Short mmCIF file of C-alpha atoms in Angstrom, two decimals:
data_model
loop_
_atom_site.label_atom_id
_atom_site.label_comp_id
_atom_site.label_asym_id
_atom_site.label_seq_id
_atom_site.Cartn_x
_atom_site.Cartn_y
_atom_site.Cartn_z
CA UNK A 1475 54.37 192.38 134.47
CA UNK A 1476 56.36 194.79 132.21
CA UNK A 1477 55.99 198.45 131.98
CA UNK A 1478 55.16 199.70 128.50
CA UNK A 1479 55.83 203.41 127.91
CA UNK A 1480 55.76 205.78 124.90
CA UNK A 1481 58.93 207.65 123.94
CA UNK A 1482 57.83 210.96 125.43
CA UNK A 1483 56.62 209.25 128.59
CA UNK A 1484 53.11 210.69 128.03
CA UNK A 1485 51.57 207.28 128.87
CA UNK A 1486 52.24 203.89 130.18
CA UNK A 1487 50.53 200.69 130.96
CA UNK A 1488 51.42 197.28 132.38
CA UNK A 1489 51.52 194.14 130.32
CA UNK A 1490 52.17 190.52 131.23
CA UNK A 1491 54.13 188.12 129.01
CA UNK A 1492 51.02 186.22 128.09
CA UNK A 1493 49.15 189.28 126.80
CA UNK A 1494 49.67 191.28 123.61
CA UNK A 1495 50.62 194.88 124.07
CA UNK A 1496 47.31 195.94 122.43
CA UNK A 1497 45.07 193.70 124.57
CA UNK A 1498 46.76 194.88 127.81
CA UNK A 1499 46.36 198.50 126.75
CA UNK A 1500 42.62 197.77 125.94
CA UNK A 1501 42.07 196.10 129.33
CA UNK A 1502 43.67 199.20 131.00
CA UNK A 1503 40.93 201.23 129.33
CA UNK A 1504 43.38 203.24 127.26
CA UNK A 1505 43.34 204.23 123.67
CA UNK A 1506 47.02 205.13 123.01
CA UNK A 1507 47.34 202.68 120.09
CA UNK A 1508 44.58 202.34 117.50
CA UNK A 1509 42.72 198.95 117.69
CA UNK A 1510 41.82 197.23 114.54
CA UNK A 1511 41.49 193.49 113.80
CA UNK A 1512 43.58 192.35 116.79
CA UNK A 1513 44.89 189.53 114.60
CA UNK A 1514 47.94 190.85 112.75
CA UNK A 1515 46.19 191.49 109.56
CA UNK A 1516 45.10 195.14 109.19
CA UNK A 1517 48.17 196.92 110.43
CA UNK A 1518 46.50 199.79 112.21
CA UNK A 1519 48.14 199.08 115.59
CA UNK A 1520 51.70 199.42 114.14
CA UNK A 1521 54.27 200.51 116.71
CA UNK A 1522 58.05 200.90 116.74
CA UNK A 1523 60.06 199.40 119.47
CA UNK A 1524 62.59 201.95 120.84
CA UNK A 1525 63.84 199.71 123.64
CA UNK A 1526 63.03 196.42 125.17
CA UNK A 1527 62.26 192.93 123.93
CA UNK A 1528 59.12 191.13 122.79
CA UNK A 1529 57.94 187.90 121.16
CA UNK A 1530 55.91 188.41 118.01
CA UNK A 1531 53.40 186.16 116.40
CA UNK A 1532 52.80 186.18 112.62
CA UNK A 1533 52.19 189.51 111.21
CA UNK A 1534 50.88 190.42 107.69
CA UNK A 1535 53.94 190.88 105.35
CA UNK A 1536 51.76 193.51 103.50
CA UNK A 1537 51.88 195.60 106.67
CA UNK A 1538 55.20 194.76 108.28
CA UNK A 1539 57.98 194.16 105.79
CA UNK A 1540 61.13 192.31 106.62
CA UNK A 1541 62.99 195.69 106.60
CA UNK A 1542 60.22 197.09 109.01
CA UNK A 1543 60.64 194.12 111.21
CA UNK A 1544 64.54 194.51 111.25
CA UNK A 1545 63.96 198.08 112.30
CA UNK A 1546 61.74 197.07 115.22
CA UNK A 1547 58.37 197.84 113.69
CA UNK A 1548 55.76 195.44 115.07
CA UNK A 1549 51.90 195.17 115.29
CA UNK A 1550 50.99 195.77 118.92
CA UNK A 1551 48.27 193.02 118.73
CA UNK A 1552 51.00 190.40 117.90
CA UNK A 1553 53.67 191.63 120.38
CA UNK A 1554 54.08 189.88 123.75
CA UNK A 1555 56.65 191.68 125.98
CA UNK A 1556 59.74 190.03 127.43
CA UNK A 1557 61.00 193.05 129.23
CA UNK A 1558 59.93 196.63 129.98
CA UNK A 1559 59.56 198.42 126.64
CA UNK A 1560 59.46 201.86 125.14
CA UNK A 1561 57.40 202.20 121.95
CA UNK A 1562 56.36 204.80 119.44
CA UNK A 1563 52.96 204.69 117.74
CA UNK A 1564 53.95 204.63 114.03
CA UNK A 1565 50.69 204.80 112.26
CA UNK A 1566 49.28 207.91 110.59
CA UNK A 1567 46.68 208.33 113.26
CA UNK A 1568 47.83 210.65 115.94
CA UNK A 1569 47.96 209.16 119.38
CA UNK A 1570 44.49 209.03 120.75
CA UNK A 1571 44.49 209.84 124.46
CA UNK B 941 18.61 192.54 82.75
CA UNK B 942 19.79 189.21 84.00
CA UNK B 943 22.44 187.42 81.87
CA UNK B 944 22.79 184.03 83.43
CA UNK B 945 24.97 184.85 86.34
CA UNK B 946 23.22 182.87 89.18
CA UNK B 947 24.89 183.57 92.41
CA UNK B 948 28.07 183.97 94.36
CA UNK B 949 29.89 180.58 94.27
CA UNK B 950 33.05 180.88 96.13
CA UNK B 951 35.63 183.09 97.66
CA UNK B 952 39.26 182.30 98.20
CA UNK B 953 40.62 183.86 101.46
CA UNK B 954 44.30 184.16 102.48
CA UNK B 955 45.06 183.27 106.05
CA UNK B 956 48.41 183.29 107.91
CA UNK B 957 47.91 180.07 109.92
CA UNK B 958 45.66 177.42 108.38
CA UNK B 959 45.00 175.53 111.56
CA UNK B 960 43.95 178.62 113.43
CA UNK B 961 41.74 179.55 110.52
CA UNK B 962 40.11 176.21 110.40
CA UNK B 963 39.35 176.32 114.07
CA UNK B 964 37.67 179.67 113.51
CA UNK B 965 35.82 178.99 110.26
CA UNK B 966 34.73 175.41 111.22
CA UNK B 967 34.20 175.55 114.98
CA UNK B 968 33.14 179.20 115.48
CA UNK B 969 31.42 180.08 112.17
CA UNK B 970 30.22 176.59 111.63
CA UNK B 971 31.40 175.83 108.10
CA UNK B 972 32.28 172.31 107.16
CA UNK B 973 35.48 171.02 105.64
CA UNK B 974 34.92 169.09 102.52
CA UNK B 975 38.22 168.91 100.69
CA UNK B 976 41.95 169.72 100.55
CA UNK B 977 44.37 170.01 97.58
CA UNK B 978 47.92 169.39 96.73
CA UNK B 979 48.69 173.12 97.23
CA UNK B 980 47.47 172.81 100.81
CA UNK B 981 44.30 174.79 100.24
CA UNK B 982 41.28 173.83 102.34
CA UNK B 983 37.77 173.82 101.07
CA UNK B 984 34.67 174.51 103.22
CA UNK B 985 31.01 174.85 102.77
CA UNK B 986 27.92 176.04 104.75
CA UNK B 987 25.30 173.38 105.23
CA UNK B 988 22.57 174.66 103.00
CA UNK B 989 24.71 175.05 99.99
CA UNK B 990 24.32 172.49 97.31
CA UNK B 991 27.85 172.61 95.79
CA UNK B 992 30.96 170.92 97.30
CA UNK B 993 32.52 174.18 98.64
CA UNK B 994 32.16 177.91 98.80
CA UNK B 995 35.07 179.04 100.85
CA UNK B 996 38.69 178.23 100.05
CA UNK B 997 41.38 178.99 102.51
CA UNK B 998 44.95 179.50 101.25
CA UNK B 999 47.92 179.97 103.69
CA UNK B 1000 49.92 182.97 102.83
CA UNK B 1001 52.13 185.65 104.50
CA UNK B 1002 49.47 188.30 104.38
CA UNK B 1003 45.69 188.01 104.67
CA UNK B 1004 43.00 189.22 102.21
CA UNK B 1005 40.85 187.92 99.36
CA UNK B 1006 42.45 186.25 96.29
CA UNK B 1007 39.26 186.18 94.22
CA UNK B 1008 35.55 185.75 94.42
CA UNK B 1009 33.68 183.45 91.93
CA UNK B 1010 30.11 183.51 90.55
CA UNK B 1011 28.35 180.55 89.14
CA UNK B 1012 26.64 180.95 85.91
CA UNK B 1013 23.82 178.86 84.33
CA UNK B 1014 25.80 176.71 81.90
CA UNK B 1015 28.93 176.64 79.61
CA UNK B 1016 27.12 178.47 76.82
CA UNK B 1017 26.49 181.40 79.19
CA UNK B 1018 30.15 181.22 80.28
CA UNK B 1019 31.30 181.53 76.76
CA UNK B 1020 29.04 184.38 75.94
CA UNK B 1021 30.04 186.27 79.06
CA UNK B 1022 33.68 185.58 78.23
CA UNK B 1023 33.31 187.22 74.88
CA UNK B 1024 31.28 190.10 76.32
CA UNK B 1025 33.93 190.80 78.99
CA UNK B 1026 36.66 190.70 76.29
CA UNK B 1027 34.65 193.11 74.05
CA UNK B 1028 34.18 195.42 77.00
CA UNK B 1029 37.94 195.65 77.43
CA UNK B 1030 38.56 193.31 80.33
CA UNK B 1031 41.62 191.25 80.41
CA UNK B 1032 40.64 187.66 80.73
CA UNK B 1033 42.54 184.80 82.30
CA UNK B 1034 41.27 181.24 81.42
CA UNK B 1035 41.80 178.87 84.24
CA UNK B 1036 41.62 175.15 83.50
CA UNK B 1037 39.07 172.91 85.04
CA UNK B 1038 40.45 171.18 88.11
CA UNK B 1039 42.73 174.03 89.29
CA UNK B 1040 40.21 174.27 92.05
CA UNK B 1041 39.12 170.69 93.01
CA UNK B 1042 35.96 169.55 91.39
CA UNK B 1043 35.44 172.96 89.65
CA UNK B 1044 35.02 173.42 85.96
CA UNK B 1045 36.97 175.93 83.82
CA UNK B 1046 36.92 179.55 85.18
CA UNK B 1047 37.02 182.87 83.38
CA UNK B 1048 38.88 185.33 85.57
CA UNK B 1049 38.80 189.20 85.18
CA UNK B 1050 40.01 192.10 87.12
CA UNK B 1051 37.49 194.75 88.06
CA UNK B 1052 38.42 198.54 88.20
CA UNK B 1053 38.42 198.25 92.01
CA UNK B 1054 41.39 195.97 91.64
CA UNK B 1055 39.62 192.70 92.71
CA UNK B 1056 39.80 189.48 90.84
CA UNK B 1057 36.43 187.92 89.98
CA UNK B 1058 35.72 184.71 88.04
CA UNK B 1059 32.79 183.05 86.43
CA UNK B 1060 32.31 179.21 86.16
CA UNK B 1061 29.46 176.93 85.21
CA UNK B 1062 30.40 173.65 86.82
CA UNK B 1063 31.30 172.52 90.27
CA UNK B 1064 30.55 169.11 91.91
CA UNK B 1065 27.09 169.17 93.34
CA UNK B 1066 27.13 167.23 96.61
CA UNK B 1067 23.79 168.52 97.91
CA UNK B 1068 22.95 170.21 101.19
CA UNK B 1069 25.13 168.88 104.06
CA UNK B 1070 23.58 166.51 106.41
CA UNK B 1071 20.01 166.54 104.97
CA UNK B 1072 18.63 164.61 101.99
CA UNK B 1073 16.94 166.22 99.11
CA UNK B 1074 13.75 164.08 99.45
CA UNK B 1075 11.62 164.67 102.62
CA UNK B 1076 14.52 166.73 104.07
CA UNK B 1077 14.60 167.37 107.87
CA UNK B 1078 14.64 171.10 108.94
CA UNK B 1079 18.38 171.11 109.71
CA UNK B 1080 21.26 168.74 110.43
CA UNK B 1081 21.80 168.13 114.18
CA UNK B 1082 25.57 168.02 114.28
CA UNK B 1083 26.36 171.63 113.18
CA UNK B 1084 28.89 173.69 115.10
CA UNK B 1085 29.30 177.26 116.30
CA UNK B 1086 27.29 179.81 114.53
CA UNK B 1087 25.78 177.27 112.27
CA UNK B 1088 26.28 179.46 109.14
CA UNK B 1089 23.75 178.62 106.46
CA UNK B 1090 25.30 180.19 103.40
CA UNK B 1091 28.27 182.17 102.04
CA UNK B 1092 26.21 185.21 101.03
CA UNK B 1093 28.26 188.14 99.81
CA UNK B 1094 31.58 190.13 100.07
CA UNK B 1095 32.09 193.74 100.74
CA UNK B 1096 35.09 195.06 98.88
CA UNK B 1097 37.04 198.31 98.97
CA UNK B 1098 38.85 199.72 96.01
CA UNK B 1099 39.25 202.36 93.37
CA UNK B 1100 36.60 203.41 90.86
CA UNK B 1101 33.36 201.98 92.15
CA UNK B 1102 31.23 203.60 89.50
CA UNK B 1103 33.15 201.84 86.72
CA UNK B 1104 33.02 198.58 88.56
CA UNK B 1105 29.24 198.78 89.09
CA UNK B 1106 28.79 199.63 85.41
CA UNK B 1107 30.76 196.58 84.31
CA UNK B 1108 28.77 194.25 86.51
CA UNK B 1109 25.42 195.94 85.27
CA UNK B 1110 26.21 196.15 81.67
CA UNK B 1111 28.17 192.97 81.07
CA UNK B 1112 27.22 190.53 83.76
CA UNK B 1113 23.49 191.66 84.28
CA UNK B 1114 23.69 192.58 87.88
CA UNK B 1115 21.23 195.20 89.22
CA UNK B 1116 22.03 198.08 91.54
CA UNK B 1117 20.08 197.54 94.70
CA UNK B 1118 21.49 200.31 96.93
CA UNK B 1119 23.98 203.07 96.59
CA UNK B 1120 25.63 205.80 98.56
CA UNK B 1121 26.03 209.17 96.73
CA UNK B 1122 28.21 211.97 97.84
CA UNK B 1123 26.99 215.70 97.65
CA UNK B 1124 28.68 216.03 94.24
CA UNK B 1125 26.48 213.10 92.93
CA UNK B 1126 29.41 210.61 92.84
CA UNK B 1127 28.53 207.09 93.68
CA UNK B 1128 30.92 206.09 96.56
CA UNK B 1129 29.28 202.73 97.29
CA UNK B 1130 27.30 200.25 95.19
CA UNK B 1131 25.43 197.20 96.45
CA UNK B 1132 24.59 194.92 93.51
CA UNK B 1133 22.69 191.80 93.08
CA UNK B 1134 22.11 189.13 90.42
CA UNK B 1135 18.86 187.91 92.03
CA UNK B 1136 16.46 189.01 94.73
CA UNK B 1137 18.92 189.44 97.48
CA UNK B 1138 19.88 192.90 98.75
CA UNK B 1139 23.47 192.23 97.56
CA UNK B 1140 25.60 189.60 96.07
CA UNK B 1141 28.75 191.78 96.23
CA UNK B 1142 29.15 195.39 97.43
CA UNK B 1143 31.82 198.00 96.79
CA UNK B 1144 32.99 201.05 98.77
CA UNK B 1145 35.29 203.60 97.21
CA UNK B 1146 38.83 203.62 98.75
CA UNK B 1147 42.14 205.11 97.37
CA UNK B 1148 43.85 201.72 97.64
CA UNK B 1149 42.77 198.95 95.16
CA UNK B 1150 42.00 195.32 95.91
CA UNK B 1151 41.07 195.60 99.65
CA UNK B 1152 38.83 193.05 101.44
CA UNK B 1153 36.39 194.38 103.95
CA UNK B 1154 34.41 191.26 104.75
CA UNK B 1155 33.02 187.92 103.67
CA UNK B 1156 29.46 187.47 104.99
CA UNK B 1157 27.50 184.37 105.96
CA UNK B 1158 23.76 184.13 106.41
CA UNK B 1159 22.11 183.05 109.65
CA UNK B 1160 18.32 182.23 110.04
CA UNK B 1161 17.17 184.57 112.75
CA UNK B 1162 18.05 187.54 115.04
CA UNK B 1163 18.42 185.13 117.96
CA UNK B 1164 21.14 183.40 115.90
CA UNK B 1165 22.98 186.66 115.42
CA UNK B 1166 22.75 187.22 119.23
CA UNK B 1167 24.02 183.81 119.96
CA UNK B 1168 26.85 184.38 117.41
CA UNK B 1169 27.91 187.32 119.55
CA UNK B 1170 27.80 185.07 122.68
CA UNK B 1171 30.04 182.64 120.90
CA UNK B 1172 32.59 185.37 120.07
CA UNK B 1173 32.84 186.15 123.71
CA UNK B 1174 33.07 182.53 124.67
CA UNK B 1175 35.92 182.04 122.21
CA UNK B 1176 37.59 185.40 122.82
CA UNK B 1177 37.22 186.08 119.15
CA UNK B 1178 37.89 189.78 118.26
CA UNK B 1179 34.56 191.52 117.65
CA UNK B 1180 34.17 194.61 115.43
CA UNK B 1181 30.56 195.83 115.96
CA UNK B 1182 27.16 194.48 116.86
CA UNK B 1183 24.83 192.81 117.15
CA UNK B 1184 23.06 195.77 115.42
CA UNK B 1185 21.25 196.61 112.21
CA UNK B 1186 22.55 198.06 108.97
CA UNK B 1187 20.77 200.98 107.33
CA UNK B 1188 21.95 199.72 103.94
CA UNK B 1189 19.91 196.60 103.27
CA UNK B 1190 18.45 196.74 106.84
CA UNK B 1191 20.05 193.44 107.65
CA UNK B 1192 20.75 192.47 111.28
CA UNK B 1193 24.35 191.86 111.68
CA UNK B 1194 27.56 191.34 113.65
CA UNK B 1195 31.18 191.92 112.45
CA UNK B 1196 34.23 190.10 113.77
CA UNK B 1197 37.68 188.99 112.71
CA UNK B 1198 39.24 185.72 111.76
CA UNK B 1199 42.67 184.82 113.35
CA UNK B 1200 44.45 186.57 110.40
CA UNK B 1201 42.42 189.75 110.70
CA UNK B 1202 40.11 189.25 107.77
CA UNK B 1203 36.69 190.60 108.78
CA UNK B 1204 33.68 188.30 108.76
CA UNK B 1205 30.00 189.04 109.02
CA UNK B 1206 27.06 186.97 110.08
CA UNK B 1207 23.71 188.44 109.44
CA UNK B 1208 20.01 187.70 108.98
CA UNK B 1209 17.09 189.40 107.26
CA UNK B 1210 17.33 192.43 105.05
CA UNK B 1211 15.57 193.88 102.11
CA UNK B 1212 14.86 192.29 98.70
CA UNK B 1213 15.36 193.69 95.18
CA UNK B 1214 13.66 192.93 91.80
CA UNK B 1215 15.15 194.21 88.54
CA UNK B 1216 12.37 196.83 88.31
CA UNK B 1217 13.18 198.42 91.60
CA UNK B 1218 14.89 201.76 91.59
CA UNK B 1219 18.04 201.70 93.69
CA UNK B 1220 17.75 202.77 97.19
CA UNK B 1221 20.03 205.78 97.83
CA UNK B 1222 21.87 206.71 101.05
CA UNK B 1223 23.53 210.13 101.31
CA UNK B 1224 27.22 210.01 102.01
CA UNK B 1225 26.77 212.63 104.77
CA UNK B 1226 24.52 210.15 106.64
CA UNK B 1227 27.02 207.23 106.14
CA UNK B 1228 27.08 206.53 109.86
CA UNK B 1229 23.31 205.70 109.82
CA UNK B 1230 23.61 203.89 106.52
CA UNK B 1231 26.27 201.46 107.92
CA UNK B 1232 25.29 201.20 111.59
CA UNK B 1233 21.64 202.15 111.86
CA UNK B 1234 21.43 202.36 115.68
CA UNK B 1235 24.81 204.09 116.49
CA UNK B 1236 24.26 206.41 113.54
CA UNK B 1237 28.07 206.85 113.46
CA UNK B 1238 30.83 204.90 111.93
CA UNK B 1239 33.39 203.45 114.18
CA UNK B 1240 36.97 204.30 113.35
CA UNK B 1241 37.62 200.78 112.07
CA UNK B 1242 34.89 200.57 109.39
CA UNK B 1243 36.68 202.69 106.72
CA UNK B 1244 40.35 201.77 107.58
CA UNK B 1245 40.61 198.32 108.97
CA UNK B 1246 40.91 196.12 105.87
CA UNK B 1247 43.08 193.35 104.62
#
């Protein structure tokens, strides 16, 4: 299990390598990251990776451009952690606690 | 005033992984694969439909809807409507017969909401799937998943719903069955039909053009909608909301997502509409009840989660 934290350490949850960040957060009963389609299409769960590694499945190019991806922007529903991670919720919605 | 547009005929949906999409649309929703083309597109139909396909899946790097097509009575109607659209100021694209397999020529135009629509008169008629047209049995026995009966409608989000509804009414002969009106009297949603159904296509106002909210498939009963929800759990398919009832149309519904994040609906029931019916009006301030009749509140996804 890997520890997923936000940049200001206001929240954290644990996530296994076989779970997306979003599903692990959801199972933990938390609402830090907005939940949308859970399939890489709608883009509402966009986060920025500040540290750590993850494997990503296909994400909509309309929501995550190549430049975004190079800068560490991922959709939490398509990101599977490979280490502890620090992330920033990047969408317009304020973090819902 | 009907002008020869019969019904929704097809929708082309972009998916990010064709095999995952086929697993979803065929084994969960219960559509049937009927064809593939040289571009790699896959053609599907629901079992009660008489034409060869109604859903076309195209693999792409972002999900959403490419276009929605309506079938018109015949080629004379197609020519007339093409002229009428041009005279109305729409830019027309003529698409040759065969660009979609076994489909005649199509007349494509862009609505003010930013969506592409097309009209066509001919598509190979293969008949209902799994039943004959003489002394037909009630249903075929080897259907899968939710056993969707028909591709029914799309809900689309985009700019300038009033102008789009006017185009469909004035040029294509659709009738406004239901609407949502804001306190200033502006129509922010229009549900329009070309027959008796509560809607063949629906629009909701949104600052961004050409957004896809959902493609909807008809089921036979409320029990089927409940079992559809069971299947979503069994297959770990992301659910949006339901089973519940809409205020708008009063249909019984469940929303969920395909593996690329395109929203699907399966539903049953709902109101009917004749051309002499006044439109049903919902107040924008009661939009929660209009959309989700039991919760009486929108979930945060309804207005923002789009492809």
